[in-house]
Every structure is written in C-alpha cells, then in structure tokens.
Tab-separated table of C-alpha atoms (C1' of nucleotides) in Angstrom:
chain	number	residue	atom	x	y	z
A	103	MET	CA	-14.919	-15.878	13.482
A	104	THR	CA	-11.233	-15.766	12.708
A	105	LYS	CA	-11.973	-14.944	9.122
A	106	SER	CA	-12.398	-11.210	8.826
A	107	LYS	CA	-8.793	-10.625	7.821
A	108	ASP	CA	-7.219	-13.434	5.837
A	109	ASP	CA	-10.466	-14.434	4.286
A	110	THR	CA	-9.450	-14.112	0.683
A	111	ILE	CA	-6.735	-16.269	-0.817
A	112	ALA	CA	-4.875	-13.136	-1.854
A	113	ALA	CA	-4.703	-11.942	1.743
A	114	ARG	CA	-3.534	-15.327	2.965
A	115	ILE	CA	-0.783	-15.524	0.374
A	116	GLY	CA	0.250	-11.960	1.101
A	117	LYS	CA	0.600	-12.661	4.781
A	118	ALA	CA	2.551	-15.860	4.207
A	119	LEU	CA	4.979	-14.117	1.883
A	120	ALA	CA	5.371	-11.196	4.273
A	121	ASP	CA	6.297	-13.582	7.069
A	122	ARG	CA	8.934	-15.235	4.930
A	123	ILE	CA	10.398	-11.956	3.773
A	124	ILE	CA	10.590	-10.619	7.312
A	125	ALA	CA	12.112	-13.838	8.633
A	126	GLY	CA	14.662	-13.751	5.837
A	127	THR	CA	13.575	-17.087	4.384
A	128	LEU	CA	13.125	-15.233	1.122
A	129	GLU	CA	16.366	-13.408	0.496
A	130	PRO	CA	16.547	-9.798	-0.642
A	131	GLY	CA	16.722	-9.543	-4.402
A	132	SER	CA	15.327	-13.000	-5.063
A	133	ARG	CA	12.778	-13.278	-7.778
A	134	LEU	CA	9.130	-14.104	-7.041
A	135	GLY	CA	7.549	-15.820	-10.030
A	136	GLN	CA	3.780	-15.611	-9.902
A	137	ASP	CA	3.200	-19.046	-11.410
A	138	HIS	CA	5.695	-20.638	-9.067
A	139	ILE	CA	4.062	-19.153	-5.982
A	140	ALA	CA	0.561	-19.829	-7.282
A	141	GLU	CA	1.422	-23.481	-7.703
A	142	GLU	CA	2.909	-23.692	-4.221
A	143	PHE	CA	-0.273	-22.341	-2.650
A	144	GLY	CA	-2.509	-24.377	-4.925
A	145	ALA	CA	-4.069	-21.249	-6.366
A	146	SER	CA	-4.064	-19.395	-9.632
A	147	HIS	CA	-1.770	-16.471	-10.235
A	148	VAL	CA	-4.499	-13.847	-9.932
A	149	PRO	CA	-4.628	-13.714	-6.133
A	150	VAL	CA	-0.841	-13.901	-6.127
A	151	ARG	CA	-0.649	-10.711	-8.159
A	152	GLU	CA	-3.047	-8.991	-5.806
A	153	ALA	CA	-0.900	-10.032	-2.864
A	154	PHE	CA	2.100	-8.543	-4.656
A	155	ARG	CA	0.412	-5.147	-4.780
A	156	ARG	CA	-0.036	-5.058	-1.048
A	157	LEU	CA	3.519	-6.194	-0.392
A	158	GLU	CA	4.734	-3.560	-2.786
A	159	ALA	CA	2.878	-0.844	-0.894
A	160	GLN	CA	4.440	-2.107	2.316
A	161	GLY	CA	7.871	-1.876	0.776
A	162	LEU	CA	8.572	-5.578	1.124
A	163	VAL	CA	8.884	-6.223	-2.622
A	164	VAL	CA	9.702	-4.095	-5.610
A	165	SER	CA	7.896	-4.599	-8.887
A	166	GLU	CA	9.078	-3.584	-12.323
A	167	PRO	CA	6.318	-3.592	-14.929
A	168	ARG	CA	6.479	-6.662	-17.125
A	169	ARG	CA	9.725	-7.731	-15.530
A	170	GLY	CA	8.476	-9.337	-12.387
A	171	VAL	CA	8.769	-8.674	-8.697
A	172	ARG	CA	11.674	-9.297	-6.360
A	173	VAL	CA	12.128	-9.201	-2.628
A	174	ALA	CA	13.136	-5.646	-1.723
A	175	SER	CA	16.763	-5.300	-0.796
A	176	PHE	CA	17.813	-2.761	1.786
A	177	SER	CA	20.909	-0.806	2.606
A	178	MET	CA	22.189	0.653	5.832
A	179	ALA	CA	20.677	3.967	4.726
A	180	ASP	CA	17.265	2.332	4.353
A	181	VAL	CA	17.488	0.901	7.847
A	182	LYS	CA	18.352	4.282	9.309
A	183	GLU	CA	15.540	5.919	7.368
A	184	VAL	CA	13.007	3.470	8.741
A	185	ALA	CA	14.367	3.918	12.249
A	186	GLU	CA	14.025	7.696	12.076
A	187	MET	CA	10.505	7.453	10.710
A	188	ARG	CA	9.589	5.099	13.517
A	189	ALA	CA	11.050	7.461	16.077
A	190	ALA	CA	9.030	10.381	14.746
A	191	LEU	CA	5.760	8.481	14.454
A	192	GLU	CA	6.000	6.440	17.640
A	193	VAL	CA	6.677	9.580	19.653
A	194	LEU	CA	3.585	11.135	18.117
A	195	ALA	CA	1.554	8.038	18.947
A	196	LEU	CA	2.866	7.939	22.498
A	197	ARG	CA	1.901	11.545	23.125
A	198	HIS	CA	-1.670	10.764	22.121
A	199	ALA	CA	-1.768	7.411	23.881
A	200	ALA	CA	-0.443	8.675	27.205
A	201	PRO	CA	-3.736	10.119	28.505
A	202	HIS	CA	-5.406	6.757	27.923
A	203	LEU	CA	-2.764	4.565	29.499
A	204	THR	CA	-4.092	2.707	32.521
A	205	PRO	CA	-2.074	0.958	35.231
A	206	ALA	CA	-3.302	-2.322	33.785
A	207	ILE	CA	-1.822	-1.489	30.407
A	208	LEU	CA	1.482	-0.452	31.911
A	209	ASP	CA	1.600	-3.693	33.891
A	210	ALA	CA	0.967	-5.669	30.730
A	211	ALA	CA	3.778	-3.752	29.037
A	212	GLU	CA	6.073	-4.582	31.904
A	213	GLU	CA	5.139	-8.215	31.533
A	214	ALA	CA	6.031	-7.993	27.833
A	215	THR	CA	9.410	-6.582	28.809
A	216	ARG	CA	10.001	-9.535	31.133
A	217	ALA	CA	9.064	-11.885	28.313
A	218	GLY	CA	11.707	-10.171	26.230
A	219	ASP	CA	14.314	-10.745	28.905
A	220	LYS	CA	13.515	-14.437	29.012
A	221	ALA	CA	13.518	-14.785	25.236
A	222	GLY	CA	15.852	-17.455	23.981
A	223	ASP	CA	16.106	-16.396	20.356
A	224	VAL	CA	15.730	-13.269	18.280
A	225	GLN	CA	12.289	-14.278	17.099
A	226	ALA	CA	10.910	-14.560	20.624
A	227	TRP	CA	12.569	-11.317	21.626
A	228	GLU	CA	11.102	-9.502	18.637
A	229	ASP	CA	7.630	-10.823	19.446
A	230	ALA	CA	7.908	-9.448	22.965
A	231	ASN	CA	9.307	-6.163	21.693
A	232	ARG	CA	6.493	-5.700	19.224
A	233	ASN	CA	4.041	-6.474	21.955
A	234	PHE	CA	5.500	-3.813	24.228
A	235	HIS	CA	5.241	-1.142	21.574
A	236	ARG	CA	1.751	-2.218	20.577
A	237	LEU	CA	0.523	-2.078	24.148
A	238	ILE	CA	1.669	1.449	24.910
A	239	LEU	CA	0.853	2.920	21.476
A	240	ASN	CA	-2.482	1.372	20.506
A	241	PRO	CA	-4.504	3.518	22.946
A	242	CYS	CA	-3.688	6.585	20.842
A	243	GLY	CA	-6.702	5.656	18.731
A	244	MET	CA	-5.177	6.804	15.450
A	245	PRO	CA	-5.629	3.922	13.029
A	246	ARG	CA	-3.697	5.312	10.105
A	247	LEU	CA	-0.759	6.198	12.311
A	248	LEU	CA	-0.744	2.733	13.850
A	249	ALA	CA	-0.856	1.095	10.429
A	250	SER	CA	2.162	3.103	9.289
A	251	ILE	CA	4.047	2.190	12.434
A	252	ALA	CA	3.219	-1.479	11.916
A	253	ASP	CA	4.657	-1.370	8.391
A	254	LEU	CA	7.808	0.318	9.647
A	255	HIS	CA	8.105	-2.212	12.435
A	256	MET	CA	8.081	-4.996	9.858
A	257	ALA	CA	10.942	-3.339	8.030
A	258	SER	CA	12.897	-3.047	11.277
A	259	ALA	CA	12.285	-6.672	12.098
A	260	ARG	CA	13.596	-7.684	8.680
A	261	PHE	CA	16.832	-5.973	9.495
A	262	LEU	CA	16.980	-7.569	12.918
A	263	PHE	CA	16.594	-11.028	11.414
A	264	SER	CA	18.924	-10.401	8.516
A	265	GLY	CA	21.995	-11.571	10.339
A	266	TRP	CA	23.531	-8.123	10.187
A	267	ARG	CA	22.756	-8.101	13.848
A	268	ALA	CA	23.338	-11.511	15.320
A	269	GLU	CA	23.486	-10.088	18.829
A	270	TRP	CA	20.664	-8.418	20.615
A	271	ASP	CA	21.687	-6.912	23.901
A	272	ALA	CA	20.065	-5.716	27.070
A	273	PRO	CA	20.015	-1.935	26.483
A	274	THR	CA	16.721	-1.992	24.686
A	275	ASP	CA	14.990	-3.707	27.540
A	276	ARG	CA	16.475	-1.187	29.913
A	277	ASP	CA	14.917	1.417	27.636
A	278	HIS	CA	11.561	-0.287	28.005
A	279	ARG	CA	11.751	0.008	31.764
A	280	ALA	CA	12.866	3.614	31.590
A	281	ILE	CA	9.883	4.387	29.361
A	282	LEU	CA	7.482	2.706	31.763
A	283	ASP	CA	8.972	4.491	34.770
A	284	ALA	CA	8.666	7.858	33.034
A	285	LEU	CA	5.086	7.163	32.030
A	286	ARG	CA	4.155	6.143	35.557
A	287	ALA	CA	5.720	9.328	36.861
A	288	GLY	CA	3.797	11.369	34.320
A	289	LYS	CA	7.015	12.522	32.669
A	290	LEU	CA	5.782	12.300	29.107
A	291	ASP	CA	8.677	14.224	27.578
A	292	VAL	CA	11.195	11.890	29.148
A	293	ALA	CA	9.287	8.845	27.962
A	294	ALA	CA	9.105	10.263	24.455
A	295	SER	CA	12.795	11.019	24.203
A	296	VAL	CA	13.806	7.608	25.518
A	297	LEU	CA	11.427	6.004	23.040
A	298	ALA	CA	12.907	8.005	20.174
A	299	ARG	CA	16.421	6.924	21.081
A	300	HIS	CA	15.344	3.345	21.727
A	301	VAL	CA	13.725	2.927	18.347
A	302	GLN	CA	16.845	4.101	16.578
A	303	TRP	CA	19.014	1.561	18.338
A	304	VAL	CA	18.308	-1.004	15.656
A	305	GLY	CA	19.572	1.471	13.094
A	306	ARG	CA	23.045	1.379	14.593
A	307	LYS	CA	25.824	-0.357	12.817
A	308	PRO	CA	26.440	-3.864	14.154
A	309	ARG	CA	29.807	-5.506	14.836
B	215	MET	CA	10.232	7.497	-21.956
B	216	THR	CA	7.205	8.527	-19.976
B	217	LYS	CA	6.245	4.950	-19.454
B	218	SER	CA	8.075	3.658	-16.423
B	219	LYS	CA	5.188	4.450	-14.104
B	220	ASP	CA	1.738	4.107	-15.619
B	221	ASP	CA	2.772	1.432	-18.033
B	222	THR	CA	0.341	-1.225	-16.927
B	223	ILE	CA	-3.400	-0.786	-17.236
B	224	ALA	CA	-3.759	-1.412	-13.521
B	225	ALA	CA	-1.470	1.515	-12.712
B	226	ARG	CA	-3.277	3.784	-15.132
B	227	ILE	CA	-6.670	2.943	-13.659
B	228	GLY	CA	-5.334	3.360	-10.155
B	229	LYS	CA	-4.018	6.808	-10.909
B	230	ALA	CA	-7.229	7.890	-12.616
B	231	LEU	CA	-9.327	6.731	-9.676
B	232	ALA	CA	-6.984	8.383	-7.185
B	233	ASP	CA	-7.362	11.689	-9.020
B	234	ARG	CA	-11.129	11.455	-8.892
B	235	ILE	CA	-11.196	10.526	-5.240
B	236	ILE	CA	-8.884	13.395	-4.309
B	237	ALA	CA	-10.840	15.872	-6.411
B	238	GLY	CA	-14.047	14.691	-4.797
B	239	THR	CA	-15.613	13.577	-8.057
B	240	LEU	CA	-16.056	10.212	-6.411
B	241	GLU	CA	-17.813	10.878	-3.152
B	242	PRO	CA	-16.788	9.302	0.146
B	243	GLY	CA	-18.717	6.132	0.798
B	244	SER	CA	-19.729	5.562	-2.792
B	245	ARG	CA	-19.412	2.057	-4.092
B	246	LEU	CA	-16.839	1.119	-6.711
B	247	GLY	CA	-18.086	-1.850	-8.703
B	248	GLN	CA	-15.246	-3.613	-10.466
B	249	ASP	CA	-17.240	-4.472	-13.569
B	250	HIS	CA	-18.574	-0.961	-13.855
B	251	ILE	CA	-15.114	0.597	-13.696
B	252	ALA	CA	-13.626	-2.057	-15.945
B	253	GLU	CA	-16.205	-1.283	-18.590
B	254	GLU	CA	-15.561	2.440	-18.343
B	255	PHE	CA	-11.841	1.964	-18.948
B	256	GLY	CA	-12.406	-0.644	-21.642
B	257	ALA	CA	-10.599	-3.272	-19.605
B	258	SER	CA	-11.468	-6.378	-17.675
B	259	HIS	CA	-11.958	-6.357	-13.943
B	260	VAL	CA	-8.625	-7.998	-13.150
B	261	PRO	CA	-6.449	-4.887	-13.468
B	262	VAL	CA	-9.198	-2.966	-11.697
B	263	ARG	CA	-8.849	-5.220	-8.687
B	264	GLU	CA	-5.098	-4.717	-8.675
B	265	ALA	CA	-5.627	-0.970	-8.746
B	266	PHE	CA	-7.958	-1.348	-5.770
B	267	ARG	CA	-5.194	-2.937	-3.728
B	268	ARG	CA	-2.915	0.030	-4.220
B	269	LEU	CA	-5.655	2.526	-3.441
B	270	GLU	CA	-6.479	0.544	-0.347
B	271	ALA	CA	-2.877	0.746	0.851
B	272	GLN	CA	-2.967	4.489	0.274
B	273	GLY	CA	-6.087	4.776	2.366
B	274	LEU	CA	-8.191	6.142	-0.473
B	275	VAL	CA	-10.620	3.222	-0.516
B	276	VAL	CA	-11.714	0.638	1.989
B	277	SER	CA	-12.333	-2.929	0.950
B	278	GLU	CA	-14.452	-5.489	2.719
B	279	PRO	CA	-13.823	-9.040	1.548
B	280	ARG	CA	-16.546	-10.237	-0.797
B	281	ARG	CA	-18.528	-7.099	-0.174
B	282	GLY	CA	-16.821	-4.704	-2.486
B	283	VAL	CA	-14.829	-1.552	-2.109
B	284	ARG	CA	-15.991	1.979	-1.401
B	285	VAL	CA	-14.362	5.360	-1.412
B	286	ALA	CA	-12.922	5.924	2.049
B	287	SER	CA	-14.872	8.378	4.109
B	288	PHE	CA	-13.096	10.597	6.583
B	289	SER	CA	-13.967	12.388	9.758
B	290	MET	CA	-12.542	15.472	11.383
B	291	ALA	CA	-10.450	13.135	13.535
B	292	ASP	CA	-8.966	11.515	10.424
B	293	VAL	CA	-8.034	14.891	9.003
B	294	LYS	CA	-6.295	15.888	12.214
B	295	GLU	CA	-4.496	12.561	12.359
B	296	VAL	CA	-3.158	12.998	8.844
B	297	ALA	CA	-2.119	16.571	9.624
B	298	GLU	CA	-0.163	15.507	12.688
B	299	MET	CA	1.542	12.699	10.813
B	300	ARG	CA	2.498	15.126	8.083
B	301	ALA	CA	3.889	17.550	10.630
B	302	ALA	CA	6.047	14.861	12.218
B	303	LEU	CA	7.332	13.433	8.951
B	304	GLU	CA	7.815	16.676	7.047
B	305	VAL	CA	9.852	18.101	9.904
B	306	LEU	CA	12.024	15.002	9.786
B	307	ALA	CA	12.415	15.353	6.027
B	308	LEU	CA	13.237	19.041	6.301
B	309	ARG	CA	15.985	18.401	8.848
B	310	HIS	CA	17.641	15.996	6.441
B	311	ALA	CA	17.011	18.114	3.370
B	312	ALA	CA	18.354	21.346	4.847
B	313	PRO	CA	22.060	20.606	4.289
B	314	HIS	CA	21.361	19.978	0.606
B	315	LEU	CA	19.225	23.019	-0.059
B	316	THR	CA	20.830	25.356	-2.582
B	317	PRO	CA	19.913	28.981	-3.265
B	318	ALA	CA	18.506	27.816	-6.588
B	319	ILE	CA	16.124	25.458	-4.828
B	320	LEU	CA	15.007	28.125	-2.384
B	321	ASP	CA	14.392	30.519	-5.265
B	322	ALA	CA	12.295	27.909	-7.014
B	323	ALA	CA	10.333	27.409	-3.787
B	324	GLU	CA	9.756	31.150	-3.578
B	325	GLU	CA	8.495	31.089	-7.136
B	326	ALA	CA	6.090	28.302	-6.174
B	327	THR	CA	4.837	30.472	-3.326
B	328	ARG	CA	4.177	33.324	-5.741
B	329	ALA	CA	2.298	30.944	-7.997
B	330	GLY	CA	0.155	30.067	-4.995
B	331	ASP	CA	-0.620	33.732	-4.376
B	332	LYS	CA	-1.767	34.165	-7.951
B	333	ALA	CA	-3.864	31.002	-7.935
B	334	GLY	CA	-7.457	31.568	-8.894
B	335	ASP	CA	-8.965	28.362	-7.565
B	336	VAL	CA	-8.259	25.772	-4.900
B	337	GLN	CA	-6.875	23.323	-7.426
B	338	ALA	CA	-4.225	25.750	-8.680
B	339	TRP	CA	-3.355	26.757	-5.131
B	340	GLU	CA	-2.951	23.135	-4.070
B	341	ASP	CA	-0.693	22.439	-7.048
B	342	ALA	CA	1.563	25.306	-6.046
B	343	ASN	CA	1.488	24.242	-2.407
B	344	ARG	CA	2.462	20.689	-3.222
B	345	ASN	CA	5.238	22.018	-5.382
B	346	PHE	CA	6.620	24.121	-2.557
B	347	HIS	CA	6.733	21.204	-0.174
B	348	ARG	CA	8.207	18.903	-2.776
B	349	LEU	CA	10.978	21.339	-3.601
B	350	ILE	CA	12.224	21.816	-0.075
B	351	LEU	CA	11.758	18.202	1.072
B	352	ASN	CA	12.916	16.091	-1.878
B	353	PRO	CA	16.626	16.783	-1.274
B	354	CYS	CA	16.449	14.765	1.940
B	355	GLY	CA	17.069	11.702	-0.207
B	356	MET	CA	14.866	9.396	1.840
B	357	PRO	CA	12.565	7.671	-0.652
B	358	ARG	CA	10.367	5.816	1.776
B	359	LEU	CA	9.800	8.932	3.840
B	360	LEU	CA	8.930	10.944	0.752
B	361	ALA	CA	6.482	8.286	-0.407
B	362	SER	CA	4.696	8.349	2.936
B	363	ILE	CA	4.517	12.128	2.846
B	364	ALA	CA	3.095	12.015	-0.662
B	365	ASP	CA	0.327	9.660	0.479
B	366	LEU	CA	-0.484	11.910	3.412
B	367	HIS	CA	-0.492	14.938	1.159
B	368	MET	CA	-3.115	13.270	-1.017
B	369	ALA	CA	-5.290	12.748	2.023
B	370	SER	CA	-4.898	16.397	2.994
B	371	ALA	CA	-5.781	17.525	-0.501
B	372	ARG	CA	-8.932	15.431	-0.387
B	373	PHE	CA	-10.026	17.343	2.652
B	374	LEU	CA	-9.137	20.661	1.062
B	375	PHE	CA	-11.275	19.860	-1.963
B	376	SER	CA	-14.123	18.386	0.027
B	377	GLY	CA	-15.927	21.651	0.456
B	378	TRP	CA	-15.451	21.591	4.200
B	379	ARG	CA	-13.012	24.333	3.518
B	380	ALA	CA	-14.306	26.541	0.751
B	381	GLU	CA	-11.971	29.349	1.765
B	382	TRP	CA	-8.227	29.200	1.590
B	383	ASP	CA	-6.592	32.220	3.103
B	384	ALA	CA	-3.260	33.921	3.033
B	385	PRO	CA	-1.706	32.629	6.278
B	386	THR	CA	-0.301	29.519	4.676
B	387	ASP	CA	1.572	31.493	2.097
B	388	ARG	CA	2.931	33.722	4.823
B	389	ASP	CA	4.121	30.507	6.442
B	390	HIS	CA	5.891	29.557	3.239
B	391	ARG	CA	7.811	32.805	3.255
B	392	ALA	CA	8.663	32.468	6.942
B	393	ILE	CA	10.019	28.994	6.267
B	394	LEU	CA	12.161	30.221	3.392
B	395	ASP	CA	13.490	33.142	5.424
B	396	ALA	CA	14.418	30.865	8.294
B	397	LEU	CA	16.142	28.420	5.962
B	398	ARG	CA	18.116	31.190	4.294
B	399	ALA	CA	19.176	32.436	7.723
B	400	GLY	CA	20.236	28.939	8.702
B	401	LYS	CA	17.641	28.829	11.459
B	402	LEU	CA	16.599	25.235	10.955
B	403	ASP	CA	14.691	24.921	14.218
B	404	VAL	CA	12.567	27.926	13.370
B	405	ALA	CA	11.867	26.613	9.876
B	406	ALA	CA	10.887	23.226	11.308
B	407	SER	CA	8.486	24.629	13.863
B	408	VAL	CA	6.802	26.922	11.348
B	409	LEU	CA	6.466	23.979	8.966
B	410	ALA	CA	4.903	21.839	11.692
B	411	ARG	CA	2.355	24.511	12.488
B	412	HIS	CA	1.733	25.251	8.811
B	413	VAL	CA	0.962	21.672	7.927
B	414	GLN	CA	-1.617	21.422	10.659
B	415	TRP	CA	-3.473	24.483	9.448
B	416	VAL	CA	-5.560	22.357	7.119
B	417	GLY	CA	-6.622	20.301	10.111
B	418	ARG	CA	-8.381	23.268	11.660
B	419	LYS	CA	-12.108	23.467	11.699
B	420	PRO	CA	-13.465	25.679	8.911
B	421	ARG	CA	-16.256	28.253	9.154
C	284	DC	C1'	-48.785	-3.537	8.553
C	285	DG	C1'	-44.264	-5.326	9.330
C	286	DG	C1'	-40.814	-8.874	9.667
C	287	DC	C1'	-39.066	-13.401	7.365
C	288	DG	C1'	-37.504	-16.631	4.094
C	289	DA	C1'	-36.673	-18.542	-0.505
C	290	DG	C1'	-35.213	-17.822	-4.858
C	291	DA	C1'	-33.402	-14.629	-8.424
C	292	DA	C1'	-30.159	-11.205	-9.709
C	293	DA	C1'	-26.029	-8.961	-9.085
C	294	DT	C1'	-21.322	-8.842	-7.579
C	295	DT	C1'	-17.005	-10.523	-5.950
C	296	DA	C1'	-13.244	-13.919	-6.061
C	297	DT	C1'	-10.762	-17.312	-8.390
C	298	DA	C1'	-9.536	-20.212	-12.237
C	299	DG	C1'	-8.220	-21.129	-16.875
C	300	DA	C1'	-6.925	-19.336	-21.411
C	301	DT	C1'	-4.653	-15.928	-24.487
C	302	DA	C1'	-1.757	-12.135	-25.908
C	303	DA	C1'	2.326	-9.553	-25.361
C	304	DT	C1'	6.906	-8.865	-23.610
C	305	DT	C1'	11.244	-10.190	-21.827
C	306	DT	C1'	14.846	-13.491	-21.334
C	307	DT	C1'	17.675	-17.183	-23.022
C	308	DG	C1'	20.687	-19.349	-25.956
C	309	DA	C1'	22.703	-20.873	-29.878
C	310	DA	C1'	24.179	-19.840	-34.513
C	311	DT	C1'	26.565	-16.402	-37.250
C	312	DT	C1'	29.577	-12.743	-38.205
C	313	DT	C1'	33.571	-9.878	-37.405
D	263	DA	C1'	37.149	-15.203	-28.996
D	264	DA	C1'	33.780	-11.542	-28.557
D	265	DA	C1'	29.789	-9.423	-30.154
D	266	DT	C1'	25.324	-9.692	-32.482
D	267	DT	C1'	21.156	-11.312	-34.240
D	268	DC	C1'	17.111	-13.930	-34.222
D	269	DA	C1'	14.096	-17.499	-32.852
D	270	DA	C1'	12.462	-20.456	-28.932
D	271	DA	C1'	11.171	-20.553	-24.201
D	272	DA	C1'	9.655	-18.540	-20.202
D	273	DT	C1'	7.106	-15.062	-17.801
D	274	DT	C1'	4.061	-11.257	-17.188
D	275	DA	C1'	-0.279	-8.870	-18.087
D	276	DT	C1'	-4.774	-9.157	-19.498
D	277	DC	C1'	-9.102	-11.268	-20.864
D	278	DT	C1'	-12.959	-14.532	-20.631
D	279	DA	C1'	-15.326	-17.879	-18.006
D	280	DT	C1'	-16.863	-20.104	-13.718
D	281	DA	C1'	-17.738	-20.633	-8.856
D	282	DA	C1'	-19.089	-18.688	-4.596
D	283	DT	C1'	-21.199	-15.089	-1.910
D	284	DT	C1'	-23.916	-11.263	-1.067
D	285	DT	C1'	-27.831	-8.338	-2.048
D	286	DC	C1'	-32.350	-7.738	-3.659
D	287	DT	C1'	-37.111	-8.765	-4.304
D	288	DC	C1'	-41.323	-10.557	-3.608
D	289	DG	C1'	-44.601	-13.357	-1.633
D	290	DC	C1'	-45.963	-15.358	2.774
D	291	DC	C1'	-47.083	-15.565	7.510
D	292	DG	C1'	-47.698	-13.587	12.156
DNA sequence: CGGCGAGAAATTATAGATAATTTTGAATTT
DNA sequence: AAATTCAAAATTATCTATAATTTCTCGCCG
C-alpha cells in the first residue's frame, strides 16, 4: 500500500537523488552521468533520464542538451529569491488555511515546534520545521500551491544544509510560537506578517 | 542559433503537446498513449515519455504509474487557485522589476496593450496580454520566479481558451493602462494592487 | 439478465543496442 | 612553449526489443 508514489524505478531514483542533493552529499556543479547512476541503482539509463526531467523541473539540476546534467548551483541571490517566493506563497496558503485550522492542528504544530527545540542537529531541526509549516498550510486545500511551496522548501533546505549556515538559532522557533499565538487569537494579519518575515530568515547572510 | 531550447526531440514533442493542451485541441481528461504520439512525431516512445515528465511538472498532464497519462482536467477551484498564485507572484515580480523599468519598456508595454485592443480573436488577445506581463515583469531578474509565473500563465491561458469564457471584455485592457499610469507616476503600491486584481479577473465565473 | 473470471490484446515500463555528439589527448605546426 | 588539428574515447540521445501490468472481451455461472 506504500506504492502509489515511488512505484516506478524512475520515481525512486528521482527521490534518492533529490535527497542527496538537498543534503549536500552531491555537491553543486557536480556532473551526473546517466550510466554511472544507472549502474549504481542497478537499472538502465532510461529511468534515470526520466528522473532527471523531474529534478530539472524542481530546479535541483540543470541540463544542457547533449552535454549532460549537473547539480544546480545557487548563489545568494537565488536563496533570497526562493525565500521571497516562499513568503508570498506561504502567506497566501495561510490565509486560505486559517478558516480550517482546528485546535487539534494548532496543538500538533506546537508539538512540532517543541520537537524543533529539542533537535540535536540541523537535519532534525529541518524535519520539525517542515512539519510545522506543513501542518498549518495543508488545510488550505490548494494542491498546486502546496506543491510549489514544497519545491521551494526543498531549495531552502539545500541552503540550510550547505554549510553556509552552520548555526541555526532560536529566533525561528520564537516565530513559530508567535504565529500560533496570533492564529489562536484570530489575528490572521499578524500571523501572516510574522510568517513572511520568518520564511525570509533563511535568506539572510550568515556569519 | 535557435537551437538551445528545442534541440532534443523530447523538448520539441513536449512543446508541441503543451501548445495543443493550452489551445484546447487536446481535451482535458483525454488519454495520451505514448506509442500513438511517438508514431505521430516519427519518433520512438522514449523521448515521448521524457516530454511527459516535463508536462507533468507543469501541471498540464497527470500521470498514474503504469496506467498512462491524461490531459489534466481543471475545475473552477483550480482556476481560482492559479489566479491567486499569479497575483501573489506577479506582484512580487513587479516590486522587484519596478526600479529597472525604463520609459522605453513602458512604451513597449503600452504598445502591447494597443495590440490587445486591436486583437480579433482570443488567441491574438492572449498573445498581447502575455507580452504585456512579460515586458513589465522580466526586468525583475529573478529567473525561478519568472519560470513559475510562466507556468501559471499557461494554466490561465488554458482556461481562457476552454470556452468557459467565450467573451473577453475591455476591463483588462483598462487595467493595463492603469498599471502603466501608476508605474509612470511612481505609485508602485497602486500598480501592484491593480495588477493583483487584474490577474484574478480570469478567475471570475463567466456568463 | 447481470456479475465474474480467464485469457487475449493493448499499453506501460525497463532493458539492451545503436547512432550522434562532445570531450579528451596526443601529435604537429608555428 | 603555445596553439591547433584530428582521431579515439566517453557520453548523451534515440531506437528497437522485451518484460510486466492493465484493460478488454467473451463465455460461463448464479
């Protein structure tokens, strides 16, 4: 029953590569040879090429016709761009999700925030962070919007894991609580503006 | 020199199919058999499958593993969702493009508006409309944002051509002029709010 | 008369093979 | 020594073939 998504080999390879790119295991700019990857996964290169197309659409790789595909590199400007897009779209999602937010959902989001506080490494913190955003935004019931946000979130996470930002501080988790408080108080505008600022935190220059 | 984009067969097929889906030649829900399409383009089904992946990422087709792909159908809710996403993202793009807008660009945008007025059919009007938006947004210099907007614009155009809206009235072109006036007067907030409203016009119920 | 299999036909997904293009590298020339 | 050319090697893109899955059809049974 856990086979509706990564059923095809292409989907499985695509997901595996995405994970590595986000985690930074595959470095920006590095070449992805289709035969090499096919061999590693014990498959032919056809599903590998199909996986490439999806990754390309997600902005995780760049492909030059007949010259191969490489892991997408990103600049500070790219990071800021993604952060601003997230701010715009997540605010939109929140405005539509708000009427459907139940106390149970808000409690779950608070629990996710606590998990983030207890996180020992960046990976665990990011998992909790993603969970928080997913919980409060999913009820908007706009699938295309949520898919776009998920892609942008991946790009943000890449940056977070890239070492540019070795530190991850408390302010974001304070933001989470401020968002929850505002939502509980019915102050949607406040929640939205905190969310917008919060999302762009990752786009700030480190060090 | 016109070969950096649709160089591969897969890209060419993808673009051709996208055009047909947007124009409505391929109806929502209709099945796309890989062999059938491959034969039509005088190719094998492998590049066809790669084209499918890109179309899937753009939301133009939906693919169920081992069950084929069909032209994505869309509901009124989908149209509204796309319109709201466009509003959010185009406003963001406009805010970043504004500082780089030159009189020459604004004149070109006005010319595009006139072309829209003179348009005899929906197709010509949509071409002019897309041109207007492209002209005033491209200078934002945010490639990922512009790519997302382009995808959303395709979805909007699909709706426009779908027959749900056989009429296309003047108000949009009045909006175009209001946006240009506001930009020329340096009233960015006004331009942004008119743009947001303008984009969502297509999401209104026809008849 | 309507559901229910079993087998056939059609279709998708993957593999293996081939053609075409780019990259590499060494020999040659200036 | 640097630049250039040209052939070999590597890699991508596509095609043809095969395996696996779904859909269809038709006869059978309730």
